[in-house]
Amino acid sequence: MNEKPQLPALKHFHHVAFRCRDAEETRHFYEDVLGLPLAAGLALSEISGTDTPLRYMHLFFELGDGNFVAFFDAPDTATEEHFKRRSGFNRHIAIETDSPEALAVYEARLRAHGVDCWGPLDHGFVRSLYFYDPNGINLEI
């Protein structure tokens, strides 16, 4: 019998990455509003691993567990279609917090910054607060 080798476990996401409309606007939202520190900002002039020229910035915002939400700001190739709001069925980021009280803190903070939210909704096994970032990405806490 031909046995397949055992694959090492894939443990967790290091980061998820999306396109952003504007690096500073995105930094403000994730760092100043959501409180995620900017861990790295790389200014690059070619597509990684190639010699293809492209001017862009790659931003990494750190979550409390050491994982990251990352963004590419590539103004020379961005179109408005990239930032169209889409249903959470198509794309969303769900970020965990510790308690219903912590969720209420984020709801108040988002609303104080003028961010439209809906919820918290009780799904039976989780309570969720939904909103959009400046790039049209649906977020859930």
Short mmCIF file of N, CA, C and O in Angstrom, two decimals:
data_model
loop_
_atom_site.label_atom_id
_atom_site.label_comp_id
_atom_site.label_asym_id
_atom_site.label_seq_id
_atom_site.Cartn_x
_atom_site.Cartn_y
_atom_site.Cartn_z
N MET A 1 0.84 -1.18 0.00
CA MET A 1 0.00 0.00 0.00
C MET A 1 0.89 1.24 0.00
O MET A 1 1.88 1.30 0.69
N ASN A 2 0.47 2.24 -0.74
CA ASN A 2 1.24 3.48 -0.90
C ASN A 2 0.73 4.53 0.09
O ASN A 2 -0.30 5.15 -0.12
N GLU A 3 1.43 4.71 1.21
CA GLU A 3 0.99 5.66 2.23
C GLU A 3 1.48 7.06 1.92
O GLU A 3 2.62 7.25 1.51
N LYS A 4 0.60 8.03 2.14
CA LYS A 4 0.98 9.43 1.96
C LYS A 4 1.68 9.92 3.22
O LYS A 4 1.30 9.54 4.32
N PRO A 5 2.68 10.78 3.06
CA PRO A 5 3.35 11.30 4.25
C PRO A 5 2.40 12.20 5.05
O PRO A 5 1.54 12.86 4.49
N GLN A 6 2.58 12.21 6.36
CA GLN A 6 1.77 13.05 7.25
C GLN A 6 2.19 14.51 7.06
O GLN A 6 3.37 14.83 7.13
N LEU A 7 1.23 15.36 6.81
CA LEU A 7 1.52 16.79 6.66
C LEU A 7 1.64 17.45 8.02
O LEU A 7 0.88 17.13 8.94
N PRO A 8 2.56 18.40 8.15
CA PRO A 8 2.61 19.17 9.40
C PRO A 8 1.31 19.97 9.55
O PRO A 8 0.71 20.38 8.56
N ALA A 9 0.89 20.23 10.76
CA ALA A 9 -0.35 20.97 11.03
C ALA A 9 -0.21 22.43 10.60
O ALA A 9 0.81 23.06 10.83
N LEU A 10 -1.25 22.94 9.98
CA LEU A 10 -1.38 24.38 9.75
C LEU A 10 -2.11 24.91 10.97
O LEU A 10 -3.22 24.49 11.28
N LYS A 11 -1.49 25.85 11.70
CA LYS A 11 -1.98 26.20 13.03
C LYS A 11 -2.96 27.37 13.06
O LYS A 11 -4.00 27.29 13.68
N HIS A 12 -2.60 28.49 12.51
CA HIS A 12 -3.46 29.67 12.55
C HIS A 12 -3.01 30.64 11.47
O HIS A 12 -1.96 30.47 10.88
N PHE A 13 -3.81 31.64 11.22
CA PHE A 13 -3.42 32.65 10.24
C PHE A 13 -2.33 33.54 10.82
O PHE A 13 -2.43 33.98 11.96
N HIS A 14 -1.33 33.81 10.05
CA HIS A 14 -0.34 34.84 10.41
C HIS A 14 -0.95 36.20 10.11
O HIS A 14 -0.91 37.11 10.91
N HIS A 15 -1.52 36.31 8.89
CA HIS A 15 -2.24 37.53 8.53
C HIS A 15 -3.23 37.25 7.40
O HIS A 15 -3.11 36.26 6.70
N VAL A 16 -4.18 38.11 7.30
CA VAL A 16 -5.06 38.18 6.15
C VAL A 16 -4.77 39.53 5.51
O VAL A 16 -4.46 40.49 6.22
N ALA A 17 -4.84 39.60 4.19
CA ALA A 17 -4.46 40.84 3.52
C ALA A 17 -5.51 41.27 2.51
O ALA A 17 -6.12 40.44 1.83
N PHE A 18 -5.68 42.58 2.44
CA PHE A 18 -6.67 43.19 1.55
C PHE A 18 -6.05 44.44 0.91
O PHE A 18 -5.04 44.94 1.36
N ARG A 19 -6.71 44.95 -0.08
CA ARG A 19 -6.32 46.20 -0.70
C ARG A 19 -6.91 47.34 0.12
O ARG A 19 -7.99 47.19 0.69
N CYS A 20 -6.20 48.45 0.20
CA CYS A 20 -6.78 49.62 0.87
C CYS A 20 -6.79 50.81 -0.09
O CYS A 20 -5.98 50.90 -1.02
N ARG A 21 -7.70 51.70 0.16
CA ARG A 21 -7.89 52.90 -0.66
C ARG A 21 -6.79 53.92 -0.39
O ARG A 21 -6.29 54.57 -1.30
N ASP A 22 -6.42 54.07 0.88
CA ASP A 22 -5.48 55.10 1.29
C ASP A 22 -4.80 54.64 2.57
O ASP A 22 -5.48 54.33 3.56
N ALA A 23 -3.47 54.58 2.57
CA ALA A 23 -2.72 54.04 3.72
C ALA A 23 -3.01 54.82 5.00
O ALA A 23 -3.21 54.22 6.06
N GLU A 24 -3.04 56.13 4.94
CA GLU A 24 -3.25 56.93 6.16
C GLU A 24 -4.67 56.76 6.68
O GLU A 24 -4.89 56.64 7.88
N GLU A 25 -5.65 56.76 5.80
CA GLU A 25 -7.04 56.56 6.21
C GLU A 25 -7.20 55.19 6.87
O GLU A 25 -7.86 55.06 7.91
N THR A 26 -6.56 54.18 6.31
CA THR A 26 -6.62 52.83 6.86
C THR A 26 -5.88 52.76 8.19
O THR A 26 -6.37 52.17 9.15
N ARG A 27 -4.72 53.40 8.27
CA ARG A 27 -3.97 53.44 9.53
C ARG A 27 -4.81 54.08 10.62
O ARG A 27 -4.92 53.57 11.73
N HIS A 28 -5.43 55.21 10.32
CA HIS A 28 -6.27 55.90 11.29
C HIS A 28 -7.38 54.97 11.81
O HIS A 28 -7.60 54.86 13.02
N PHE A 29 -8.07 54.31 10.91
CA PHE A 29 -9.18 53.46 11.31
C PHE A 29 -8.72 52.29 12.18
O PHE A 29 -9.25 52.05 13.27
N TYR A 30 -7.72 51.56 11.71
CA TYR A 30 -7.30 50.35 12.45
C TYR A 30 -6.50 50.68 13.71
O TYR A 30 -6.65 49.98 14.72
N GLU A 31 -5.70 51.72 13.68
CA GLU A 31 -4.88 52.05 14.84
C GLU A 31 -5.61 52.97 15.81
O GLU A 31 -5.72 52.68 17.00
N ASP A 32 -6.13 54.09 15.32
CA ASP A 32 -6.74 55.09 16.20
C ASP A 32 -8.16 54.73 16.65
O ASP A 32 -8.55 55.04 17.76
N VAL A 33 -8.94 54.09 15.77
CA VAL A 33 -10.32 53.75 16.11
C VAL A 33 -10.40 52.37 16.77
O VAL A 33 -10.94 52.22 17.85
N LEU A 34 -9.83 51.35 16.10
CA LEU A 34 -9.91 49.98 16.64
C LEU A 34 -8.81 49.65 17.65
O LEU A 34 -8.89 48.65 18.33
N GLY A 35 -7.77 50.48 17.72
CA GLY A 35 -6.71 50.25 18.70
C GLY A 35 -5.71 49.17 18.33
O GLY A 35 -4.99 48.68 19.20
N LEU A 36 -5.63 48.80 17.06
CA LEU A 36 -4.66 47.80 16.63
C LEU A 36 -3.37 48.51 16.23
O LEU A 36 -3.36 49.32 15.30
N PRO A 37 -2.27 48.23 16.90
CA PRO A 37 -1.02 48.94 16.58
C PRO A 37 -0.50 48.59 15.20
O PRO A 37 -0.59 47.43 14.76
N LEU A 38 0.03 49.60 14.53
CA LEU A 38 0.71 49.38 13.25
C LEU A 38 2.05 48.74 13.57
O LEU A 38 2.93 49.36 14.16
N ALA A 39 2.20 47.47 13.21
CA ALA A 39 3.42 46.72 13.53
C ALA A 39 4.48 46.86 12.45
O ALA A 39 5.67 46.77 12.75
N ALA A 40 4.06 47.08 11.21
CA ALA A 40 5.02 47.23 10.11
C ALA A 40 4.37 47.99 8.98
O ALA A 40 3.17 47.85 8.72
N GLY A 41 5.17 48.80 8.33
CA GLY A 41 4.76 49.51 7.12
C GLY A 41 5.91 49.44 6.14
O GLY A 41 6.96 50.02 6.38
N LEU A 42 5.72 48.70 5.07
CA LEU A 42 6.79 48.49 4.09
C LEU A 42 6.49 49.27 2.82
O LEU A 42 5.44 49.06 2.21
N ALA A 43 7.39 50.15 2.41
CA ALA A 43 7.26 50.86 1.14
C ALA A 43 8.07 50.08 0.11
O ALA A 43 9.28 49.93 0.25
N LEU A 44 7.38 49.58 -0.90
CA LEU A 44 8.02 48.71 -1.88
C LEU A 44 7.89 49.29 -3.28
O LEU A 44 6.98 50.06 -3.56
N SER A 45 8.80 48.89 -4.16
CA SER A 45 8.80 49.43 -5.53
C SER A 45 8.68 48.37 -6.60
O SER A 45 8.68 48.67 -7.78
N GLU A 46 8.59 47.09 -6.19
CA GLU A 46 8.33 46.03 -7.16
C GLU A 46 7.54 44.93 -6.47
O GLU A 46 7.58 44.78 -5.25
N ILE A 47 6.80 44.16 -7.28
CA ILE A 47 6.00 43.08 -6.73
C ILE A 47 6.94 42.05 -6.11
O ILE A 47 7.90 41.61 -6.75
N SER A 48 6.67 41.68 -4.86
CA SER A 48 7.54 40.77 -4.13
C SER A 48 7.84 39.51 -4.93
O SER A 48 6.93 38.90 -5.51
N GLY A 49 9.12 39.14 -4.97
CA GLY A 49 9.54 37.94 -5.67
C GLY A 49 9.68 38.08 -7.16
O GLY A 49 9.94 37.10 -7.86
N THR A 50 9.50 39.31 -7.67
CA THR A 50 9.61 39.54 -9.12
C THR A 50 10.42 40.82 -9.35
O THR A 50 10.77 41.53 -8.42
N ASP A 51 10.67 41.08 -10.60
CA ASP A 51 11.29 42.35 -10.99
C ASP A 51 10.25 43.32 -11.56
O ASP A 51 10.60 44.34 -12.13
N THR A 52 8.97 42.99 -11.40
CA THR A 52 7.89 43.82 -11.96
C THR A 52 7.74 45.08 -11.13
O THR A 52 7.44 45.01 -9.94
N PRO A 53 7.96 46.24 -11.74
CA PRO A 53 7.84 47.49 -10.98
C PRO A 53 6.39 47.76 -10.54
O PRO A 53 5.47 47.60 -11.31
N LEU A 54 6.23 48.12 -9.30
CA LEU A 54 4.94 48.54 -8.77
C LEU A 54 5.21 49.27 -7.46
O LEU A 54 5.83 48.72 -6.56
N ARG A 55 4.75 50.49 -7.38
CA ARG A 55 4.90 51.30 -6.18
C ARG A 55 3.73 51.00 -5.25
O ARG A 55 2.57 51.18 -5.63
N TYR A 56 4.02 50.48 -4.05
CA TYR A 56 2.96 50.20 -3.10
C TYR A 56 3.49 50.16 -1.68
O TYR A 56 4.69 50.09 -1.45
N MET A 57 2.54 50.21 -0.74
CA MET A 57 2.87 50.10 0.67
C MET A 57 2.12 48.90 1.23
O MET A 57 0.99 48.63 0.83
N HIS A 58 2.77 48.16 2.12
CA HIS A 58 2.16 46.99 2.77
C HIS A 58 2.14 47.26 4.27
O HIS A 58 3.19 47.44 4.89
N LEU A 59 0.94 47.34 4.84
CA LEU A 59 0.74 47.67 6.25
C LEU A 59 0.28 46.44 7.03
O LEU A 59 -0.54 45.66 6.52
N PHE A 60 0.76 46.30 8.27
CA PHE A 60 0.37 45.19 9.13
C PHE A 60 -0.08 45.74 10.48
O PHE A 60 0.69 46.40 11.17
N PHE A 61 -1.34 45.44 10.85
CA PHE A 61 -1.90 45.85 12.14
C PHE A 61 -2.02 44.61 13.01
O PHE A 61 -2.58 43.59 12.58
N GLU A 62 -1.50 44.70 14.24
CA GLU A 62 -1.40 43.52 15.10
C GLU A 62 -2.60 43.36 16.03
O GLU A 62 -2.97 44.28 16.75
N LEU A 63 -3.17 42.17 16.01
CA LEU A 63 -4.22 41.78 16.94
C LEU A 63 -3.59 41.34 18.25
O LEU A 63 -2.39 41.05 18.31
N GLY A 64 -4.38 41.25 19.29
CA GLY A 64 -3.88 40.89 20.61
C GLY A 64 -3.28 39.50 20.71
O GLY A 64 -2.58 39.20 21.67
N ASP A 65 -3.53 38.63 19.73
CA ASP A 65 -2.99 37.27 19.77
C ASP A 65 -1.73 37.11 18.91
O ASP A 65 -1.24 36.00 18.73
N GLY A 66 -1.21 38.22 18.37
CA GLY A 66 -0.01 38.15 17.55
C GLY A 66 -0.27 37.94 16.07
O GLY A 66 0.67 37.92 15.28
N ASN A 67 -1.52 37.79 15.67
CA ASN A 67 -1.86 37.71 14.25
C ASN A 67 -2.05 39.13 13.71
O ASN A 67 -2.12 40.09 14.48
N PHE A 68 -2.19 39.25 12.39
CA PHE A 68 -2.23 40.56 11.76
C PHE A 68 -3.35 40.67 10.73
O PHE A 68 -3.71 39.69 10.09
N VAL A 69 -3.85 41.89 10.57
CA VAL A 69 -4.67 42.27 9.43
C VAL A 69 -3.76 43.18 8.60
O VAL A 69 -3.20 44.15 9.13
N ALA A 70 -3.59 42.84 7.33
CA ALA A 70 -2.64 43.55 6.48
C ALA A 70 -3.35 44.19 5.29
O ALA A 70 -4.43 43.73 4.88
N PHE A 71 -2.73 45.24 4.76
CA PHE A 71 -3.30 45.96 3.63
C PHE A 71 -2.22 46.33 2.63
O PHE A 71 -1.09 46.62 3.01
N PHE A 72 -2.62 46.33 1.36
CA PHE A 72 -1.78 46.82 0.28
C PHE A 72 -2.36 48.15 -0.20
O PHE A 72 -3.52 48.21 -0.57
N ASP A 73 -1.56 49.20 -0.18
CA ASP A 73 -1.95 50.48 -0.76
C ASP A 73 -1.14 50.61 -2.05
O ASP A 73 0.06 50.89 -2.02
N ALA A 74 -1.80 50.34 -3.17
CA ALA A 74 -1.17 50.40 -4.49
C ALA A 74 -1.97 51.36 -5.36
O ALA A 74 -2.80 50.95 -6.17
N PRO A 75 -1.76 52.67 -5.18
CA PRO A 75 -2.62 53.66 -5.84
C PRO A 75 -2.58 53.62 -7.37
O PRO A 75 -3.56 53.99 -8.01
N ASP A 76 -1.48 53.15 -7.95
CA ASP A 76 -1.38 53.13 -9.42
C ASP A 76 -2.25 52.05 -10.06
O ASP A 76 -2.50 52.09 -11.26
N THR A 77 -2.70 51.07 -9.26
CA THR A 77 -3.50 49.98 -9.83
C THR A 77 -4.88 49.87 -9.20
O THR A 77 -5.65 48.98 -9.55
N ALA A 78 -5.21 50.76 -8.27
CA ALA A 78 -6.51 50.69 -7.58
C ALA A 78 -7.61 51.34 -8.40
O ALA A 78 -7.39 52.35 -9.07
N THR A 79 -8.79 50.74 -8.33
CA THR A 79 -9.99 51.34 -8.94
C THR A 79 -11.07 51.40 -7.86
O THR A 79 -11.00 50.69 -6.84
N GLU A 80 -12.08 52.19 -8.06
CA GLU A 80 -13.19 52.29 -7.09
C GLU A 80 -13.87 50.94 -6.90
O GLU A 80 -14.39 50.66 -5.82
N GLU A 81 -13.88 50.10 -7.92
CA GLU A 81 -14.51 48.77 -7.81
C GLU A 81 -13.87 47.94 -6.69
O GLU A 81 -14.55 47.16 -6.03
N HIS A 82 -12.58 48.13 -6.45
CA HIS A 82 -11.90 47.40 -5.39
C HIS A 82 -12.48 47.71 -4.01
O HIS A 82 -12.35 46.90 -3.09
N PHE A 83 -13.09 48.87 -3.86
CA PHE A 83 -13.53 49.33 -2.54
C PHE A 83 -15.05 49.37 -2.38
O PHE A 83 -15.55 49.90 -1.40
N LYS A 84 -15.74 48.77 -3.31
CA LYS A 84 -17.19 48.68 -3.24
C LYS A 84 -17.58 47.80 -2.05
O LYS A 84 -17.02 46.73 -1.84
N ARG A 85 -18.52 48.29 -1.25
CA ARG A 85 -18.99 47.48 -0.11
C ARG A 85 -19.65 46.21 -0.62
O ARG A 85 -20.46 46.25 -1.53
N ARG A 86 -19.27 45.10 0.00
CA ARG A 86 -19.84 43.81 -0.36
C ARG A 86 -20.49 43.19 0.86
O ARG A 86 -20.11 43.46 2.00
N SER A 87 -21.44 42.34 0.62
CA SER A 87 -22.11 41.63 1.70
C SER A 87 -21.10 40.80 2.49
O SER A 87 -20.12 40.28 1.93
N GLY A 88 -21.36 40.66 3.79
CA GLY A 88 -20.54 39.80 4.63
C GLY A 88 -20.55 38.35 4.14
O GLY A 88 -19.66 37.57 4.48
N PHE A 89 -21.56 37.96 3.35
CA PHE A 89 -21.57 36.62 2.77
C PHE A 89 -20.40 36.44 1.80
O PHE A 89 -19.92 35.34 1.59
N ASN A 90 -19.98 37.55 1.18
CA ASN A 90 -18.90 37.48 0.19
C ASN A 90 -17.52 37.65 0.82
O ASN A 90 -16.56 37.06 0.36
N ARG A 91 -17.45 38.51 1.84
CA ARG A 91 -16.15 38.78 2.46
C ARG A 91 -16.37 39.54 3.76
O ARG A 91 -17.03 40.56 3.78
N HIS A 92 -15.82 39.01 4.84
CA HIS A 92 -15.79 39.77 6.08
C HIS A 92 -14.69 39.23 6.98
O HIS A 92 -14.21 38.12 6.80
N ILE A 93 -14.31 40.08 7.92
CA ILE A 93 -13.33 39.70 8.93
C ILE A 93 -14.07 39.67 10.26
O ILE A 93 -14.72 40.65 10.63
N ALA A 94 -13.98 38.55 10.98
CA ALA A 94 -14.59 38.44 12.31
C ALA A 94 -13.46 38.41 13.34
O ALA A 94 -12.58 37.56 13.26
N ILE A 95 -13.50 39.36 14.27
CA ILE A 95 -12.46 39.50 15.28
C ILE A 95 -13.09 39.24 16.65
O ILE A 95 -14.12 39.83 16.98
N GLU A 96 -12.45 38.40 17.43
CA GLU A 96 -12.98 38.03 18.74
C GLU A 96 -12.54 39.01 19.81
O GLU A 96 -11.43 39.53 19.79
N THR A 97 -13.43 39.27 20.75
CA THR A 97 -13.10 40.01 21.96
C THR A 97 -13.51 39.17 23.17
O THR A 97 -14.12 38.11 23.00
N ASP A 98 -13.18 39.61 24.37
CA ASP A 98 -13.30 38.77 25.55
C ASP A 98 -14.70 38.60 26.14
O ASP A 98 -14.97 37.61 26.79
N SER A 99 -15.57 39.60 25.95
CA SER A 99 -16.82 39.56 26.70
C SER A 99 -17.86 40.47 26.06
O SER A 99 -17.53 41.33 25.25
N PRO A 100 -19.13 40.30 26.46
CA PRO A 100 -20.16 41.24 26.00
C PRO A 100 -19.85 42.68 26.43
O PRO A 100 -20.16 43.63 25.70
N GLU A 101 -19.21 42.84 27.58
CA GLU A 101 -18.85 44.18 28.05
C GLU A 101 -17.80 44.82 27.12
O GLU A 101 -17.87 46.00 26.80
N ALA A 102 -16.83 44.01 26.68
CA ALA A 102 -15.81 44.50 25.75
C ALA A 102 -16.45 44.85 24.41
O ALA A 102 -16.09 45.86 23.78
N LEU A 103 -17.42 44.06 23.98
CA LEU A 103 -18.14 44.35 22.74
C LEU A 103 -18.85 45.69 22.85
O LEU A 103 -18.82 46.50 21.92
N ALA A 104 -19.45 45.96 24.00
CA ALA A 104 -20.13 47.24 24.22
C ALA A 104 -19.15 48.41 24.17
O ALA A 104 -19.49 49.49 23.66
N VAL A 105 -17.94 48.22 24.66
CA VAL A 105 -16.91 49.27 24.59
C VAL A 105 -16.60 49.59 23.13
O VAL A 105 -16.52 50.75 22.73
N TYR A 106 -16.44 48.55 22.32
CA TYR A 106 -16.15 48.78 20.90
C TYR A 106 -17.33 49.42 20.18
O TYR A 106 -17.14 50.29 19.32
N GLU A 107 -18.53 49.01 20.52
CA GLU A 107 -19.69 49.63 19.90
C GLU A 107 -19.72 51.13 20.20
O GLU A 107 -19.88 51.96 19.29
N ALA A 108 -19.51 51.50 21.45
CA ALA A 108 -19.52 52.92 21.83
C ALA A 108 -18.38 53.66 21.13
O ALA A 108 -18.57 54.79 20.65
N ARG A 109 -17.22 53.06 21.07
CA ARG A 109 -16.07 53.71 20.43
C ARG A 109 -16.31 53.93 18.93
O ARG A 109 -16.03 55.00 18.40
N LEU A 110 -16.80 52.91 18.26
CA LEU A 110 -17.08 53.03 16.82
C LEU A 110 -18.13 54.11 16.57
O LEU A 110 -17.94 54.98 15.70
N ARG A 111 -19.19 54.09 17.33
CA ARG A 111 -20.25 55.10 17.15
C ARG A 111 -19.72 56.50 17.45
O ARG A 111 -20.07 57.46 16.76
N ALA A 112 -18.86 56.65 18.45
CA ALA A 112 -18.28 57.95 18.78
C ALA A 112 -17.40 58.48 17.65
O ALA A 112 -17.25 59.68 17.50
N HIS A 113 -16.85 57.57 16.85
CA HIS A 113 -16.04 57.96 15.70
C HIS A 113 -16.87 58.06 14.42
O HIS A 113 -16.33 58.19 13.33
N GLY A 114 -18.20 57.99 14.56
CA GLY A 114 -19.08 58.16 13.41
C GLY A 114 -19.19 56.94 12.51
O GLY A 114 -19.63 57.06 11.36
N VAL A 115 -18.83 55.77 13.02
CA VAL A 115 -18.90 54.54 12.22
C VAL A 115 -20.29 53.94 12.40
O VAL A 115 -20.73 53.69 13.53
N ASP A 116 -21.00 53.72 11.30
CA ASP A 116 -22.30 53.07 11.36
C ASP A 116 -22.13 51.61 11.73
O ASP A 116 -21.32 50.90 11.13
N CYS A 117 -22.90 51.16 12.72
CA CYS A 117 -22.83 49.77 13.20
C CYS A 117 -24.24 49.20 13.21
O CYS A 117 -25.20 49.92 13.36
N TRP A 118 -24.33 47.89 13.10
CA TRP A 118 -25.58 47.23 13.38
C TRP A 118 -25.30 46.04 14.29
O TRP A 118 -24.30 45.39 14.22
N GLY A 119 -26.21 45.90 15.24
CA GLY A 119 -26.03 44.92 16.29
C GLY A 119 -25.79 45.66 17.59
O GLY A 119 -26.01 46.87 17.68
N PRO A 120 -25.34 44.95 18.60
CA PRO A 120 -24.97 43.55 18.56
C PRO A 120 -26.18 42.64 18.31
O PRO A 120 -27.26 42.88 18.82
N LEU A 121 -25.94 41.62 17.50
CA LEU A 121 -26.95 40.61 17.21
C LEU A 121 -26.59 39.35 17.97
O LEU A 121 -25.43 38.94 18.00
N ASP A 122 -27.58 38.73 18.58
CA ASP A 122 -27.37 37.49 19.32
C ASP A 122 -27.65 36.33 18.39
O ASP A 122 -28.78 36.10 17.99
N HIS A 123 -26.59 35.59 18.03
CA HIS A 123 -26.72 34.44 17.13
C HIS A 123 -26.86 33.13 17.91
O HIS A 123 -26.76 32.06 17.33
N GLY A 124 -27.06 33.20 19.22
CA GLY A 124 -27.20 32.01 20.03
C GLY A 124 -25.87 31.54 20.60
O GLY A 124 -25.75 31.32 21.80
N PHE A 125 -24.86 31.43 19.77
CA PHE A 125 -23.55 30.99 20.26
C PHE A 125 -22.53 32.12 20.25
O PHE A 125 -21.43 31.98 20.80
N VAL A 126 -22.90 33.25 19.68
CA VAL A 126 -22.01 34.40 19.61
C VAL A 126 -22.85 35.67 19.44
O VAL A 126 -23.92 35.63 18.85
N ARG A 127 -22.37 36.76 20.02
CA ARG A 127 -22.99 38.08 19.80
C ARG A 127 -22.07 38.84 18.86
O ARG A 127 -20.86 38.84 19.05
N SER A 128 -22.64 39.51 17.85
CA SER A 128 -21.84 40.15 16.82
C SER A 128 -22.26 41.59 16.58
O SER A 128 -23.44 41.90 16.52
N LEU A 129 -21.25 42.43 16.42
CA LEU A 129 -21.42 43.82 16.02
C LEU A 129 -20.80 43.95 14.64
O LEU A 129 -19.65 43.52 14.42
N TYR A 130 -21.54 44.51 13.68
CA TYR A 130 -21.07 44.60 12.30
C TYR A 130 -20.87 46.06 11.88
O TYR A 130 -21.61 46.94 12.30
N PHE A 131 -19.89 46.29 11.01
CA PHE A 131 -19.60 47.62 10.50
C PHE A 131 -18.65 47.48 9.30
O PHE A 131 -18.17 46.38 9.02
N TYR A 132 -18.41 48.57 8.61
CA TYR A 132 -17.49 48.59 7.47
C TYR A 132 -16.29 49.46 7.77
O TYR A 132 -16.41 50.48 8.44
N ASP A 133 -15.14 49.07 7.24
CA ASP A 133 -13.95 49.91 7.32
C ASP A 133 -13.95 50.87 6.13
O ASP A 133 -14.83 50.79 5.27
N PRO A 134 -12.99 51.79 6.03
CA PRO A 134 -12.98 52.76 4.94
C PRO A 134 -12.73 52.14 3.56
O PRO A 134 -12.88 52.81 2.54
N ASN A 135 -12.35 50.86 3.53
CA ASN A 135 -12.05 50.18 2.26
C ASN A 135 -13.22 49.34 1.76
O ASN A 135 -13.09 48.61 0.79
N GLY A 136 -14.37 49.43 2.44
CA GLY A 136 -15.55 48.66 2.04
C GLY A 136 -15.55 47.24 2.57
O GLY A 136 -16.35 46.42 2.15
N ILE A 137 -14.65 46.93 3.51
CA ILE A 137 -14.56 45.59 4.08
C ILE A 137 -15.49 45.49 5.29
O ILE A 137 -15.43 46.32 6.20
N ASN A 138 -16.36 44.49 5.26
CA ASN A 138 -17.28 44.25 6.38
C ASN A 138 -16.51 43.61 7.52
O ASN A 138 -15.81 42.61 7.34
N LEU A 139 -16.60 44.22 8.71
CA LEU A 139 -15.97 43.68 9.90
C LEU A 139 -17.03 43.28 10.91
O LEU A 139 -18.14 43.82 10.92
N GLU A 140 -16.66 42.33 11.75
CA GLU A 140 -17.53 41.83 12.80
C GLU A 140 -16.68 41.66 14.05
O GLU A 140 -15.59 41.11 14.00
N ILE A 141 -17.17 42.19 15.16
CA ILE A 141 -16.54 41.92 16.45
C ILE A 141 -17.52 41.11 17.25
O ILE A 141 -18.70 41.42 17.31
#
